[in-house]
Coordinates of C-alpha atoms in Angstrom, one line a residue:
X255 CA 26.2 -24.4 31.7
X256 CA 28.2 -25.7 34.2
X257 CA 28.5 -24.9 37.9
X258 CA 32.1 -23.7 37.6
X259 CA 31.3 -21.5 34.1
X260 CA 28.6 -20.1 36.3
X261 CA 30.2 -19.8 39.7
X262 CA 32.5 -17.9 37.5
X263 CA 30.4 -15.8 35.1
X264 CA 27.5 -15.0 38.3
X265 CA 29.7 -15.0 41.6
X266 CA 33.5 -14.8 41.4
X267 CA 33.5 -10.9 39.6
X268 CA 31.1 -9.8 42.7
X269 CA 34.4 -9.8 44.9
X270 CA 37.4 -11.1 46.9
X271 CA 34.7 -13.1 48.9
X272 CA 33.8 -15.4 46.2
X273 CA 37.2 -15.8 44.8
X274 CA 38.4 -16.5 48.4
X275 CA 35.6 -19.3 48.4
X276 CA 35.2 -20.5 44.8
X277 CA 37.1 -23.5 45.4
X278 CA 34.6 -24.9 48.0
X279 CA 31.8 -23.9 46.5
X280 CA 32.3 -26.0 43.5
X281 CA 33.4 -28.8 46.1
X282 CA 29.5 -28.1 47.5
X283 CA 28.0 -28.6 44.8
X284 CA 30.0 -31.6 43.1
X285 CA 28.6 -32.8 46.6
X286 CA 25.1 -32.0 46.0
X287 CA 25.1 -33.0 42.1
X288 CA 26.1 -36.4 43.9
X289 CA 23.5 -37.3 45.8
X290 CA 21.5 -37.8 42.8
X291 CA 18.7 -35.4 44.3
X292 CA 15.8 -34.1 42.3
X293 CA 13.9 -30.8 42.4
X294 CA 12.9 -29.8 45.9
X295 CA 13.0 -27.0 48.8
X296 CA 16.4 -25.9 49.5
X297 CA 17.5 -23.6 52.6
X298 CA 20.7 -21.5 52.2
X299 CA 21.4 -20.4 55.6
X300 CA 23.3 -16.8 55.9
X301 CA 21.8 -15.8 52.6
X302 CA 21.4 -17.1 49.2
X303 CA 24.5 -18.1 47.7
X304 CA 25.7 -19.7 43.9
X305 CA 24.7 -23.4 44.9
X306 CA 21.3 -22.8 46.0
X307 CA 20.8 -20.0 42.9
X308 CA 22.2 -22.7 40.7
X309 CA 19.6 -25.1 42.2
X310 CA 17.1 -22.7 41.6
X311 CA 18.1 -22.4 37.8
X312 CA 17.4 -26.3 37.7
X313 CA 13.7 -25.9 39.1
X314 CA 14.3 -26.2 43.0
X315 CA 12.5 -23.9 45.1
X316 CA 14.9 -21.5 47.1
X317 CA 14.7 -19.8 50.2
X318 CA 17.0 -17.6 52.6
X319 CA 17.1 -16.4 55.9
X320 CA 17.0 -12.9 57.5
X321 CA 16.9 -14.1 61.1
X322 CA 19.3 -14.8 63.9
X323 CA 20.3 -18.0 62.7
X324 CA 20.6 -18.5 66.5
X325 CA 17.1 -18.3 67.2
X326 CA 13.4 -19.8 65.5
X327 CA 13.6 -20.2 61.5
X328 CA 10.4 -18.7 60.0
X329 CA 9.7 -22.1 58.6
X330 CA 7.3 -25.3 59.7
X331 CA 8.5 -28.1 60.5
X332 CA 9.7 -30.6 58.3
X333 CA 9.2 -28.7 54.9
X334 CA 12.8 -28.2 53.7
X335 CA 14.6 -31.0 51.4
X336 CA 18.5 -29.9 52.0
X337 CA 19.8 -26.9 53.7
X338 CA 23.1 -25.3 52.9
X339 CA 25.3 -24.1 55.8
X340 CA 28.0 -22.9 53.6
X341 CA 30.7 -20.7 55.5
X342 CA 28.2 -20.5 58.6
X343 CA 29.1 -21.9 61.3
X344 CA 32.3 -20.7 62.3
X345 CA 30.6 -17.2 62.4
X346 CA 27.8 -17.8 65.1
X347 CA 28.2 -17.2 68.7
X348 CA 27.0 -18.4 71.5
X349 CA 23.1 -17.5 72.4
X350 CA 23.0 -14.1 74.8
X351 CA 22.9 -15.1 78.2
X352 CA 24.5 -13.2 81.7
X353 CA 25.2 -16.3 83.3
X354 CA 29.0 -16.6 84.4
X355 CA 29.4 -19.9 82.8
X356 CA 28.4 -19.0 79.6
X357 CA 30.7 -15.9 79.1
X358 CA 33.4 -18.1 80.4
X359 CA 33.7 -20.1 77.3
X360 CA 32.7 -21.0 74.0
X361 CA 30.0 -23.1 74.9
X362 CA 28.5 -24.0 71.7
X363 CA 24.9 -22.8 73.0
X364 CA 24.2 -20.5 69.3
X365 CA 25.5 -23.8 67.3
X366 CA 23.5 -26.1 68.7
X367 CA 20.0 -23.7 68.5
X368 CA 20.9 -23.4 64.9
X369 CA 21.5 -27.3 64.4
X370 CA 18.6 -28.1 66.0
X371 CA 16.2 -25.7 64.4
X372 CA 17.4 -26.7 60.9
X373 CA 16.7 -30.2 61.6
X374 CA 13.6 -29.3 63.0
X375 CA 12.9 -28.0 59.3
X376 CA 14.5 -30.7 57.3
X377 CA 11.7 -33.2 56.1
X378 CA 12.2 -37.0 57.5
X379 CA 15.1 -37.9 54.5
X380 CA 16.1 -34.4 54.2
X381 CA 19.8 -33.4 54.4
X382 CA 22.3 -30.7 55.7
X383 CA 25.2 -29.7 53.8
X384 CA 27.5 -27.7 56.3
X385 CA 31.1 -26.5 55.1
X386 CA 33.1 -24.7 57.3
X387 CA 37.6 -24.6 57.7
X388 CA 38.9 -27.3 59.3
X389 CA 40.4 -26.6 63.0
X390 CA 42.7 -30.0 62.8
X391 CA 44.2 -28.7 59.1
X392 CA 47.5 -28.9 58.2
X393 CA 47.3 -25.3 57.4
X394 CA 46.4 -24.5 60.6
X395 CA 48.8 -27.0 62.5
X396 CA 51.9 -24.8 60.1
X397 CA 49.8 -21.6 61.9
X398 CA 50.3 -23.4 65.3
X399 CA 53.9 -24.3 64.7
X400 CA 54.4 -20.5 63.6
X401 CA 52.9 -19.0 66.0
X402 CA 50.1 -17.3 64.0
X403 CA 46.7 -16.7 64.9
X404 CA 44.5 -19.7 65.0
X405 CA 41.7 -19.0 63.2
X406 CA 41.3 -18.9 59.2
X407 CA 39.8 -15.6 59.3
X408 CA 40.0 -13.3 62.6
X409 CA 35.9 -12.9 61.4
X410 CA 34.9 -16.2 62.7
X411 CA 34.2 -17.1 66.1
X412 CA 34.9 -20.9 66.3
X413 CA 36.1 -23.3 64.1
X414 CA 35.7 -27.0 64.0
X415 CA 37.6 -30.2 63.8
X416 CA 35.6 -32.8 62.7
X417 CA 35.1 -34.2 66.1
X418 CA 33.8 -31.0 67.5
X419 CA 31.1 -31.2 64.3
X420 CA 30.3 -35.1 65.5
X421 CA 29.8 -33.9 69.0
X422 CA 27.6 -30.8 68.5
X423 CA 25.5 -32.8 65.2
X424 CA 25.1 -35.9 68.0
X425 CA 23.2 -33.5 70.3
X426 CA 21.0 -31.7 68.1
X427 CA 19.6 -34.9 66.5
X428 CA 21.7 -35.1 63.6
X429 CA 24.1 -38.0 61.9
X430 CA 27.3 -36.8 60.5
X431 CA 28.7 -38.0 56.8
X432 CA 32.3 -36.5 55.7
X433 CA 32.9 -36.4 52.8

C-alpha cells in the first residue's frame, strides 16, 4: 500500500488535524522514502504520527516521546537513526526561567534544548527530518500585506524562516539540508 492510500485509509478520517496536514505529511515521507534508508530506530517527536507508523509497518523500530521536548529525552546517546520533528517546532517555548531577559523575548532557549538533545540521540550518520510553516511564505507575506495575524495557526509560538532554522541548527551542532 502506498503512503498516500494509507495516510488516507489510517490518519485523514481521525480529523480536521490530519486533513489540515495531509499534504506535508506525504511531502515527509516522499522525503524519507528518498534517502534510500533501510530499517532502523526512528524518533517521532510530539507523538507518533503516520510516517513513523508507516515506517513501523516496513520493520523499523518506533518510538515516541511523553516528555518536555524542552528538557532530557529518555534515550542514550547516539541510538536513534532519524527523528521526525513534524509540526514541532513552532509549538515549543522558551525553557522556564525569571530572568528579565528571557521573558523579554523569544529567545529561542526551548528550541535549541530540544535540537541539541535530539542530536545528542541521533547515531553519528543519523538524520533529523523537521517540517514546520514557513515565516518568509508568500502566504504569510499576503497576511502581512493584509494585515492579518502572522502566524499560521494562533497555537504556535514561533515560526521560522529558513534562516532562523540555519541559525538555531548551527548552534545546537547540526547541518541544515532544504529540501
Amino acid at each position: 500500500m502506498t503512503f498516500e492510500l494509507y495516510c488516507d485509509i489510517e490518519w485523514v478520517q481521525r480529523g480536521a488535524y490530519f486533513v489540515h496536514h495531509r499534504r506535508r505529511f506525504v511531502q515527509t515521507w516522499n522525503t524519507v522514502a528518498g534517502l534510500g534508508l533501510s530499517t532502523g530506530v526512528v524518533l517521532d517527536a510530539g507523538g507518533v504520527g503516520p510516517v513513523a507508523t508507516y515506517l513501523g509497518s516496513m520493520g523499523w523500530e518506533v518510538r515516541g516521546t511523553e516528555v518536555d521536548l524542552r528538557g532530557p529525552l529518555p534515550f542514550p546517546d547516539q541510538c536513534i537513526d532519524l527523528v521526525l520533528c513534524t509540526e514541532v517546532i513552532e509549538h515549543i517555548k522558551d525553557v522556564d526561567s525569571s530572568e528579565l531577559r528571557d521573558l523579554e523575548a523569544f529567545n529561542y532557549s526551548g528550541v535549541e534544548s530540544m535540537l541539541c538533545e535530539m542530536r545528542r540521540t541521533l547515531r553519528p550518520e543519523g538524520l533529523l527530518l523537521v517540517t514546520t510553516p514557513n515565516a518568509a511564505s508568500m502566504h504569510m507575506l499576503a497576511k502581512w500585506i493584509y494585515g492579518q495575524l502572522l502566524l499560521a495557526d494562533p497555537q504556535h509560538v514561533r515560526e521560522f524562516t529558513l534562516a532562523d532554522l540555519d541559525r538555531v541548527a548551527l548552534k545546537c551542532g547540526l547541518r541544515t539540508v532544504w529540501s
